[in-house]
Structures are given as structure tokens and as C-alpha cells.
XYZ file of C-alpha atoms in Angstrom:
603
model
C 90.079 93.313 84.089
C 89.978 92.468 87.747
C 90.440 94.538 90.830
C 90.396 91.885 93.482
C 92.630 93.541 96.054
C 90.553 94.230 99.112
C 93.501 95.160 101.313
C 93.719 98.595 99.692
C 92.623 103.087 97.539
C 90.528 103.415 98.702
C 90.720 106.159 96.663
C 88.849 105.459 96.473
C 89.505 103.498 99.013
C 87.658 100.192 101.860
C 84.200 98.917 101.947
C 81.926 101.357 100.196
C 78.278 101.670 99.406
C 78.481 101.792 95.664
C 77.746 105.244 94.437
C 79.380 108.674 94.039
C 82.155 109.504 96.463
C 83.575 112.730 95.058
C 82.712 115.072 92.226
C 85.221 114.499 89.512
C 86.217 116.940 86.775
C 88.596 115.155 84.403
C 91.530 117.037 82.875
C 90.721 117.752 79.197
C 94.104 116.316 78.186
C 93.415 113.168 80.220
C 90.030 112.872 78.488
C 91.767 113.198 75.118
C 94.217 110.467 76.097
C 91.364 108.148 77.134
C 89.644 108.734 73.792
C 92.916 107.827 72.061
C 93.121 104.528 74.020
C 89.541 103.685 73.100
C 90.077 104.424 69.386
C 93.448 102.623 69.103
C 92.986 99.607 71.412
C 89.261 99.431 72.234
C 89.801 99.959 75.965
C 87.199 102.370 77.362
C 88.448 103.830 80.642
C 86.040 106.781 80.666
C 83.844 105.051 83.252
C 86.688 104.792 85.795
C 87.015 107.227 88.698
C 89.190 109.882 87.181
C 91.295 110.608 90.307
C 92.390 106.994 90.584
C 92.868 106.664 86.839
C 94.956 109.824 86.684
C 97.269 108.540 89.444
C 97.878 105.215 87.725
C 98.492 106.761 84.342
C 100.734 109.357 86.014
C 102.770 106.547 87.588
C 103.298 104.962 84.177
C 104.163 108.347 82.634
C 106.791 108.922 85.353
C 108.292 105.504 84.654
C 108.425 106.341 80.936
C 109.945 109.766 81.594
C 107.006 111.702 80.114
C 105.684 114.891 81.742
C 102.274 115.562 80.159
C 99.268 113.621 78.853
C 99.799 115.153 75.419
C 103.440 113.997 75.277
C 102.414 110.556 76.516
C 99.829 110.234 73.740
C 102.652 110.993 71.277
C 104.751 108.342 72.989
C 101.991 105.738 72.535
C 101.754 106.657 68.837
C 105.440 105.937 68.192
C 105.876 103.061 70.722
C 102.977 100.572 70.510
C 104.644 98.412 73.155
C 103.948 101.141 75.698
C 100.257 100.245 75.519
C 100.946 96.916 77.243
C 102.884 98.583 80.045
C 100.105 101.112 80.544
C 97.374 98.502 80.705
C 99.445 96.469 83.177
C 99.492 99.555 85.392
C 95.823 100.540 85.020
C 94.279 97.051 84.982
C 95.340 95.901 88.413
C 95.064 92.138 88.036
C 95.573 91.202 91.693
C 93.843 88.079 92.957
C 94.424 84.917 94.949
C 92.921 81.515 95.622
C 90.166 81.643 98.241
C 90.763 85.356 98.868
C 88.912 86.422 102.052
C 88.792 82.937 103.553
C 85.830 83.720 105.839
C 83.624 84.700 102.888
C 84.653 81.637 100.886
C 83.869 79.409 103.864
C 80.388 80.932 104.023
C 80.015 80.283 100.315
C 81.023 76.613 100.823
C 78.879 75.912 103.874
C 75.779 78.089 103.361
C 75.331 79.537 99.864
C 76.353 76.609 97.626
C 74.316 73.938 99.472
C 71.159 76.050 99.110
C 71.853 76.747 95.432
C 72.591 73.116 94.665
C 69.469 71.937 96.452
C 67.288 74.414 94.582
C 68.936 74.061 91.195
C 68.668 70.360 90.329
C 69.749 70.803 86.714
C 72.824 72.526 85.273
C 74.378 75.193 87.479
C 75.617 78.262 85.614
C 78.229 80.422 87.308
C 79.877 83.640 86.108
C 83.140 84.951 87.531
C 83.309 88.550 86.161
C 86.652 90.392 86.186
C 88.414 87.084 86.919
C 92.023 88.295 86.265
C 94.422 85.376 86.050
C 91.878 82.746 87.021
C 92.376 82.019 90.705
C 88.791 82.960 91.586
C 86.921 80.680 89.088
C 89.279 77.803 89.863
C 88.641 78.303 93.595
C 84.942 78.039 92.887
C 85.470 74.950 90.725
C 87.296 73.272 93.628
C 84.409 73.961 96.029
C 81.788 72.684 93.559
C 83.770 69.565 92.645
C 84.195 68.707 96.318
C 80.480 69.310 96.987
C 79.216 67.269 93.992
C 81.969 64.785 93.314
C 84.002 64.814 90.026
C 81.396 63.058 87.818
C 78.349 65.069 88.866
C 80.476 68.236 88.776
C 81.408 67.547 85.119
C 77.728 66.946 84.225
C 76.093 69.781 86.111
C 78.485 72.766 86.384
C 79.451 75.351 83.801
C 81.637 78.254 84.949
C 82.092 81.316 82.749
C 85.119 83.414 83.612
C 85.595 86.765 81.901
C 87.992 89.696 81.956
C 88.894 92.620 79.741
C 92.645 91.819 79.856
C 93.672 89.207 77.217
C 97.088 88.696 78.801
C 95.488 87.776 82.152
C 93.039 85.471 80.391
C 95.898 83.651 78.644
C 97.452 82.950 82.062
C 94.080 81.808 83.383
C 93.496 79.340 80.558
C 96.804 77.584 81.320
C 95.926 77.284 84.988
C 99.615 77.189 85.867
C 100.739 78.954 89.052
C 103.952 79.302 91.012
C 104.491 78.427 94.642
C 103.727 81.929 95.850
C 100.445 82.043 93.932
C 99.150 78.822 95.511
C 100.242 79.771 99.009
C 96.617 80.263 100.087
C 95.503 76.803 98.903
C 95.145 74.250 101.714
C 97.711 71.436 101.425
C 95.039 68.733 101.000
C 93.286 70.739 98.272
C 96.612 71.373 96.514
C 97.440 67.682 96.487
C 94.006 66.662 95.134
C 93.263 69.302 92.516
C 96.708 70.473 91.326
C 99.486 68.675 89.465
C 103.181 69.608 89.865
C 104.731 70.871 86.660
C 108.398 71.633 87.276
C 108.493 74.222 90.061
C 104.842 75.245 89.457
C 101.374 73.767 89.957
C 98.704 73.308 87.308
C 94.959 73.001 87.958
C 93.821 69.510 87.035
C 92.249 69.010 83.631
C 88.825 68.013 84.965
C 88.499 71.467 86.622
C 89.936 73.375 83.678
C 87.407 71.747 81.317
C 84.529 73.176 83.419
C 85.743 76.779 83.144
C 85.210 78.749 79.924
C 87.412 81.868 79.734
C 86.494 84.771 77.462
C 86.856 88.495 77.066
C 84.020 90.605 78.364
C 83.975 94.342 79.120
C 81.531 94.966 81.954
C 80.868 98.468 80.601
C 80.305 97.743 76.900
C 79.551 94.038 76.439
C 76.277 92.250 77.036
C 76.146 90.231 80.261
C 75.975 86.420 80.320
C 72.387 85.407 81.152
C 70.623 82.761 83.257
C 73.314 82.779 85.937
C 72.746 81.099 89.344
C 75.861 82.474 91.102
C 77.705 85.614 90.005
C 81.096 86.648 91.386
C 82.163 90.237 90.747
C 84.639 90.989 93.462
C 86.331 94.354 94.005
C 85.847 95.591 90.450
C 82.843 97.899 90.832
C 84.508 100.232 93.311
C 86.940 101.523 90.667
C 84.160 102.912 88.437
C 82.360 106.174 88.808
C 78.765 106.270 90.061
C 77.108 106.399 86.638
C 79.148 103.407 85.387
C 78.555 101.518 88.620
C 74.774 101.891 88.232
C 74.976 100.645 84.620
C 77.035 97.588 85.560
C 74.857 96.730 88.587
C 71.762 96.687 86.371
C 73.561 94.312 83.957
C 74.468 92.022 86.826
C 70.838 92.082 87.938
C 69.735 91.104 84.424
C 72.308 88.281 84.291
C 70.991 86.502 87.404
C 68.156 84.012 87.620
C 65.356 84.988 90.068
C 66.943 82.878 92.784
C 70.457 84.065 91.826
C 73.157 85.141 94.295
C 75.676 87.914 93.818
C 79.053 87.641 95.610
C 80.920 90.963 95.851
C 84.318 91.818 97.235
C 85.119 93.022 100.721
C 85.385 96.592 99.481
C 81.837 96.832 98.068
C 78.224 97.125 99.154
C 74.955 97.797 97.331
C 73.190 100.139 99.715
C 72.294 102.543 96.867
C 70.543 99.828 94.815
C 67.859 98.364 97.099
C 65.481 97.942 94.160
C 67.925 95.509 92.521
C 69.654 93.618 95.317
C 69.003 92.803 99.000
C 71.709 91.536 101.369
C 71.770 87.800 102.164
C 74.835 88.133 104.376
C 76.030 91.734 104.401
C 79.284 91.281 106.324
C 80.533 88.710 103.811
C 78.999 90.577 100.831
C 76.396 88.101 99.546
C 73.281 89.563 97.933
C 70.119 88.136 96.428
C 68.408 89.442 93.297
C 65.246 91.482 93.871
C 62.617 90.047 91.482
C 60.112 92.373 89.793
C 60.105 95.730 88.187
C 62.819 98.130 89.458
C 61.279 100.840 91.597
C 60.075 103.913 89.783
C 60.774 107.343 91.103
C 57.580 109.409 91.266
C 57.853 112.687 89.357
C 56.333 115.881 90.726
C 53.122 117.059 89.056
C 54.535 120.201 87.531
C 53.137 119.778 84.045
C 56.602 119.152 82.570
C 56.751 116.965 79.502
C 58.219 113.439 79.965
C 61.305 114.448 77.994
C 62.109 116.976 80.755
C 61.940 114.377 83.524
C 65.114 113.538 85.456
C 66.107 109.897 84.906
C 65.531 107.716 87.993
C 69.201 106.734 88.283
C 70.176 110.414 88.351
C 67.650 111.118 91.109
C 69.001 108.125 93.031
C 72.529 109.476 92.616
C 71.422 112.962 93.676
C 69.722 111.562 96.765
C 72.725 109.483 97.767
C 75.154 112.353 97.175
C 73.018 114.642 99.339
C 73.211 112.108 102.193
C 76.943 111.527 101.766
C 77.767 115.267 101.731
C 75.417 116.325 104.509
C 77.248 118.768 106.820
C 76.224 116.885 109.957
C 77.930 113.584 110.765
C 75.406 110.753 110.460
C 75.444 106.970 110.908
C 72.766 104.338 110.401
C 72.493 101.315 112.705
C 70.282 98.307 111.977
C 67.955 96.855 114.537
C 70.443 93.989 114.952
C 73.022 96.487 116.263
C 75.207 96.438 113.117
C 76.603 99.626 111.559
C 74.955 99.878 108.114
C 76.227 103.179 106.692
C 78.006 106.423 107.478
C 78.428 109.686 105.612
C 81.717 111.454 104.861
C 81.485 113.830 107.821
C 81.051 110.949 110.224
C 83.973 109.073 108.669
C 86.220 112.135 109.109
C 85.011 112.978 112.625
C 85.213 109.464 114.104
C 88.044 107.978 112.048
C 85.835 105.240 110.612
C 85.586 104.158 106.988
C 83.210 102.366 104.648
C 84.986 99.096 105.622
C 83.441 99.424 109.112
C 79.984 98.863 107.662
C 78.756 95.465 108.821
C 80.575 95.628 112.206
C 78.670 95.540 115.492
C 78.169 99.165 116.600
C 79.125 98.421 120.175
C 82.638 97.382 118.940
C 83.282 100.871 117.623
C 84.783 103.589 119.837
C 82.100 106.065 118.701
C 79.481 103.933 120.539
C 80.742 105.385 123.839
C 82.734 108.500 122.772
C 81.877 111.379 123.008
C 78.798 110.004 124.785
C 77.412 106.582 125.757
C 75.034 105.833 122.859
C 74.196 102.189 123.391
C 71.648 102.791 126.143
C 70.183 105.769 124.241
C 69.707 103.585 121.136
C 67.929 100.924 123.195
C 65.687 103.619 124.690
C 64.788 104.981 121.233
C 64.030 101.546 119.836
C 61.811 100.763 122.778
C 59.959 104.106 122.773
C 59.999 104.555 118.964
C 60.536 108.297 119.555
C 63.522 110.613 118.868
C 65.955 111.531 121.621
C 68.190 114.638 121.877
C 71.510 114.694 123.785
C 72.568 118.360 123.886
C 75.625 120.416 124.808
C 78.146 117.602 124.730
C 81.827 118.527 124.876
C 84.396 116.243 123.232
C 88.165 116.651 123.441
C 89.994 114.554 120.848
C 93.717 113.872 121.297
C 95.762 116.592 119.658
C 92.672 118.483 118.401
C 90.428 121.282 119.529
C 87.415 120.522 121.731
C 84.173 119.938 119.821
C 80.633 120.801 120.996
C 77.938 118.477 119.790
C 74.163 118.152 119.835
C 73.350 114.489 119.179
C 69.983 113.302 117.838
C 68.980 109.635 117.911
C 66.013 108.990 115.552
C 64.156 105.641 115.061
C 63.736 104.444 111.488
C 60.277 102.997 110.988
C 58.398 101.581 108.017
C 54.990 102.915 107.043
C 53.530 99.996 109.014
C 55.444 100.993 112.155
C 58.070 98.221 111.952
C 61.444 99.217 113.407
C 64.255 99.035 110.880
C 66.961 100.589 113.046
C 68.101 104.070 114.114
C 70.042 106.964 112.664
C 72.354 109.008 114.879
C 73.043 112.598 113.810
C 75.944 114.529 115.321
C 75.372 118.264 114.917
C 78.661 120.092 115.335
C 77.719 123.292 117.156
C 81.299 124.206 118.042
C 81.306 127.335 115.893
C 78.116 128.598 117.389
C 79.309 128.059 120.944
C 82.574 129.853 120.170
C 80.708 132.667 118.441
C 78.427 133.089 121.400
C 81.397 133.269 123.843
C 83.232 135.731 121.666
C 80.224 137.943 121.243
C 79.728 138.048 125.029
C 83.329 139.178 125.507
C 83.141 141.682 122.619
C 80.144 143.791 123.645
C 82.337 146.856 124.226
C 84.382 146.421 121.041
C 81.746 145.376 118.498
C 83.445 146.481 115.269
C 86.826 144.971 116.168
C 85.224 141.736 117.346
C 83.230 141.428 114.110
C 86.345 141.531 111.949
C 88.071 139.004 114.184
C 85.138 136.601 114.086
C 84.865 136.919 110.304
C 88.543 136.049 109.879
C 88.285 133.169 112.374
C 85.242 131.747 110.618
C 86.938 131.826 107.218
C 90.089 130.200 108.606
C 88.098 127.435 110.282
C 86.154 126.745 107.064
C 89.396 126.558 105.074
C 91.056 124.245 107.603
C 87.999 121.971 107.613
C 88.079 121.647 103.796
C 91.821 121.040 103.740
C 91.628 118.374 106.448
C 88.793 116.582 104.683
C 90.621 116.681 101.346
C 93.853 115.464 102.909
C 92.080 112.606 104.615
C 90.415 111.465 101.369
C 93.736 111.698 99.541
C 95.617 109.713 102.202
C 92.980 106.984 102.144
C 93.181 106.847 98.323
C 96.959 106.801 98.287
C 97.049 104.069 100.940
C 94.720 101.894 98.872
C 96.826 102.423 95.715
C 99.973 101.568 97.682
C 98.548 98.255 98.902
C 97.387 97.347 95.395
C 100.785 98.138 93.933
C 102.604 96.228 96.726
C 100.581 93.119 96.049
C 101.170 93.472 92.310
C 104.961 93.501 92.441
C 105.084 90.586 94.943
C 108.260 89.219 96.391
C 110.485 91.210 94.061
C 109.445 94.463 95.749
C 111.282 93.582 98.982
C 114.572 93.553 97.146
C 114.042 96.263 94.519
C 112.468 98.775 96.900
C 115.507 98.466 99.221
C 117.897 99.223 96.389
C 116.230 101.284 93.711
C 112.886 102.458 95.013
C 112.291 106.099 94.411
C 115.941 107.014 93.713
C 116.689 109.311 90.817
C 120.456 108.906 91.147
C 122.561 106.329 89.386
C 122.512 103.105 91.421
C 124.742 100.062 91.260
C 124.394 97.053 93.535
C 127.602 95.025 93.951
C 128.344 91.631 95.503
C 131.260 91.070 97.872
C 133.545 90.648 94.800
C 132.383 94.038 93.526
C 130.547 92.479 90.572
C 127.439 94.284 89.415
C 124.157 92.715 90.569
C 121.869 95.577 89.556
C 122.310 98.653 87.397
C 119.472 101.163 87.100
C 118.469 103.278 84.113
C 119.971 106.458 85.614
C 123.349 104.723 85.881
C 123.024 103.630 82.264
C 122.200 107.180 81.209
C 125.047 108.598 83.278
C 127.792 106.301 81.964
C 126.444 105.034 78.622
C 126.599 101.376 79.738
C 123.387 99.343 79.502
C 122.397 97.030 82.294
C 122.985 93.915 80.170
C 126.546 95.153 79.578
C 127.155 95.829 83.246
C 125.497 92.871 85.051
C 127.930 90.234 86.273
C 131.053 92.248 85.518
C 133.357 93.788 88.116
C 132.529 97.471 88.380
C 136.186 98.340 88.042
C 136.275 96.680 84.596
C 133.506 98.881 83.163
C 134.692 101.446 80.661
C 133.159 104.473 82.433
C 134.522 107.837 83.513
C 134.360 107.064 87.251
C 137.690 107.123 89.205
C 137.209 103.602 90.474
C 140.677 103.272 92.054
C 139.729 106.023 94.471
C 136.476 104.282 95.336
C 137.769 100.686 95.562
C 138.932 100.806 99.242
C 135.626 102.324 100.230
C 133.652 99.706 98.324
C 135.700 96.787 99.642
C 135.253 98.000 103.220
C 131.448 98.338 102.936
C 131.107 95.053 101.026
C 132.793 93.283 103.924
C 130.921 95.106 106.657
C 133.933 97.186 107.781
C 133.699 100.820 108.950
C 134.405 103.358 106.197
C 133.281 106.677 104.803
C 129.640 106.783 103.676
C 129.882 109.570 101.070
C 132.749 110.823 98.961
C 132.776 113.505 96.277
C 134.702 112.733 93.078
C 135.215 114.298 89.669
C 134.084 112.071 86.805
C 133.361 112.148 83.070
C 129.861 111.205 81.945
C 128.890 109.432 78.737
C 128.749 112.731 76.865
C 132.384 113.466 77.751
C 131.480 116.190 80.191
C 133.200 116.572 83.548
C 130.775 116.296 86.447
C 131.042 116.292 90.195
C 129.529 113.303 91.862
C 128.519 112.513 95.408
C 129.083 108.779 95.688
C 127.253 107.254 98.690
C 128.157 103.686 99.645
C 126.356 101.472 102.127
C 126.575 97.766 102.865
C 124.111 95.346 101.184
C 122.552 92.978 103.695
C 120.237 90.232 102.463
C 119.958 88.439 105.800
C 122.068 87.946 108.854
C 124.438 90.443 110.457
C 127.195 90.452 107.862
C 127.413 92.326 104.556
C 126.851 90.613 101.195
C 128.043 93.473 99.053
C 127.601 97.185 98.617
C 125.011 99.644 97.363
C 126.511 102.572 95.355
C 124.409 105.700 94.788
C 125.913 108.224 92.319
C 124.365 111.687 92.411
C 125.397 114.504 90.072
C 126.093 117.665 92.090
C 124.764 120.920 90.684
């Protein structure tokens, strides 16, 4: 299983400090379905974020024409082949050679030379959640070029694992089409790949160095004594408890000098006892050697069995920071944005992906107030600074009143780590004060009005925050799905995407190029029976003679009616009224290459 798409949902959503983002309460029927998948196929999805998981399963259910989890579980019981379609939807195996070129260049020029100089013997590398193999083969190319083919064969062993056996089968072959090798430099392609028909295969000397195998990051033991561990954009899809479990396994897998390479969408700010950043912007981390930090328990006389586990306290602490009502950001002493809570992300239109950017590049560094000079003053004086009664008018939104506090972050020894900036939204209090001043003579009426206004503002605030989270999540899912379908999406989305009507795509000779499931259901003609035949020759209850002039006109780019209503007979022998919409099919250039026919049952 790999989730290597860093151009995406969020849901769940951009670069994120690994940890809880939202409180999730799974649907009992969804939980029952997940238990069924674990019992029948050994896939345990209970550690995934339930909102994201529910959306992906819902997408597959919609494609299968099933309306409830319970009905879908019945469908899986009678149609074992549906398991494969479901896993293809949930296990988003999206990857590419040298994905995030800047990070791979840093790996080539900085990380690998240090590792190779320190590790004079065999180098052990683990590519976890490797999908169809592009990531471990990219690494093999870098190591072979750094060491030379002979030393590479003697010194390097790469373990590549995933939970998806179908993806692993593709990876073992090392055979990729032209689109899949588009990101490989031409010189690298010529040296390390061999043409096989219209595809390219990774050379045998690289394939021999990579051992592919199934490994579930949640359930299976980690590979040990690893010098370099790649686990890119997989962690962000798990809930906080599962993330913590996996991160500890990755920590165990690494040698003391080991390096962890994460994806662009992930950070480890909530696990400072396990990993410290080597290069935060490019997501390289070093293992922290020694005992993981212990959380001191209060001296209340409670028995050890009553103590809260350290990971739960860590999660509670992080969740408290993320959900704090005041917007808050943390800036390192080097001027880089380190973290932000949810309120800050909503207020300033920033996201977890902005972590690692220079603070002065962000609009919030000078709006609603110039903060750069204030931060410099706080760092120099090592004392907090208040900026009060600031008014901020955002485009299209109500003015906001803010009290801003800039606080230095110091170690116990007085060393400056950075600053935290807290934006206290005092808008409600300013409004309340103004309204109370105007309502001295009408106290009772003013009280009811203020109460109603306060409740409305609270509701709007919750709805806006929820909508923002959902939009970010949906955007991430959309990018993942777009990458997954590849080039075919450009054609299929134009013709069939999202339509529930019967659709036929015709060439300029009115022969059927595409025939969707709704058309098959409407007329009782399968797509394999319709494809390649003139639509007029199909034995269906559509008055084609009436439509032929309209179709011919559109197929040749001539002006004609766009929609016509006709009476037809469906596959069940029933008379139905149809709205038949026709538009020209254009696959490039100004002319028409055919026609798109959309048949909608009226009533």
C-alpha cells in the first residue's frame, strides 16, 4: 500500500504534523464492513482516518450501484471480484520516479554521501509502502551511480514492501510505459532502462538489488538494521493512534545513524523523542538514540494500572494545541514557519504544507500587522510583546479585532528556540461592548438580540471551519484520483464523467466509440455489442431516423438543434419519453470528429 501523491486530501489533506486532526466517530455499519474485510481478506483498514476511508468506499459503492454499507457487504459476499475493485479504490497506489525532484536531489548530493561515508559495509535500505516500485528503483539508480555497478551489487540491499500484492507484482517486473517514465532524465533512462516493445524495463542489475515483499505497516514486524528508510506520504492517511504505532516501528527499524525520508505531506513534530529534523523542508529526519521520553505522572497515589499511557497524553497535548480557540503559529529562530493550529490555518488561509516556508514570505507576516520587526524585537529582548486593538478587514468578510501576543520560546538554559505568535480574536467582545453602550435604555431587548447574535456567530464559525476542512479534504482526494486515472481521464471525463443518463459517443460515420452502462441498461445492448457498429444498426427502441439529421450535422460541426424530445421503447418494452441532447465531439482542432449523445428519461 502506498500513498505517494503529495499533490493532494488533504482530508486530510497538505503537509501535516503527524497526529490527530479531527475527532472521528466511525459509522457502526462502516465498522462492521471493515471487520468483514479483515476477516475475509486480511486487510485491516481500521487504522485509517475514517472520513477519508468512508469517502473512498462510498465512491466504490456508487460505482457498484449500492446504497448502504450493509448492502455492499452482501455484494462482497456474492461477488468476490468486487474486493479487487474496492482495494484499488482504497489503496491509492500513486507514485512516480524521482517524485519531488528537489528532495531527491538533496538525497543524492547530501544524505547519501554522508551515509555511504559512514557505512563502509553493506547498506540496508527499506522503501515502505512502495506501490508499483518507482521509488525503490529511483533509489537504486542514485546508489548505482554513486558507487558504480560492481560496488553497488556488493554493498547495497534494498527492501521494498507494500500491502498490495497486485502493485508488488508490477514492481517485480520493473516494466513501465512511456507516461510512467516521463520524470526520468533522458540520460538516466538510456543507461538504466531497456526498451521492451513500447515500454521500458529497469535493467537486471538494479532489479537484482531490490527485494519486494508484502508488509503491513500496522500489523507486521518492521525490517531491522536499516540505514535509510523511505516511507513517503503513507502515514498521513492513518489516524493518530495508528500513526504513533507506525512511527515507533520505523524508529525501531533504523540504525542509530539511520535517516528517515518522508513525503512532502508529512512532518514529525509530535514525535520529538523519536525523530529530529535533518532537513525539515525536504522531510529528512534522523533517529533520536536513547530511551523514548517518559511522561511524568502526577503524584496522586493512583496505582500504575490507572496511569494514562504516554502516547495518549502526547495525543491529548497535541490535540489541545491544535484545537486552541486562539490562532497560533510557531516560528523558528531561523525565521521558518514551524507549525500552526487549526484556527490560524482558517483565519490566514494557510495550511500544514506552509510549514517549512520562510515566515517573511507569508502574507500573515505583514497582515493584519507588521510582525517581522516585532519578532526581531522579542528575540533580542527575550520578553513578550503585546500588540492590542488591531482592526483587520478581510476581502468579502467582516472586520476582525485582534490582540496579538508575541512570546519568545526559550529552553531552561535560556537558549532562544524561536517565537510563538498568538492572535486573540476579540471581535465579539468589541461588538458586545458597542452594543451594550447603545442599549443602556433598552436593556432587556438588547440582551435578547445579543444572545441571538452570539449564537448565530458561533454557528457560522463552526460551519465555516467544517466547510473549509471538507473542501481541503475533497481537493486532496480529487488530486489523488486524477493522478490515478492518468491520461484516460481527459477523454472519459469529457464524455461520461458524472452523467447518469445514457451516453453514446459516435465518430463522424455515426459508429459507436463509447457506450456507458446507463445506455446498456436503457436499451439492453451491452457495450461490446455496440462498440464499432453504426448506431442506426443497433436493435434498440430509439427512433433513429428522426435523430440521424441532427447527429450528422453535429458530427460534421454544422449548426443544428441541441436537444430533441422523442418517444422510445426501452429494453423492458415500456414506452418512455427521452430528451436526447447532441453535441459535437472535438478531440483537437476546430472541426468536429463525431457527436456525443446524451439520452435522459423524462419523468
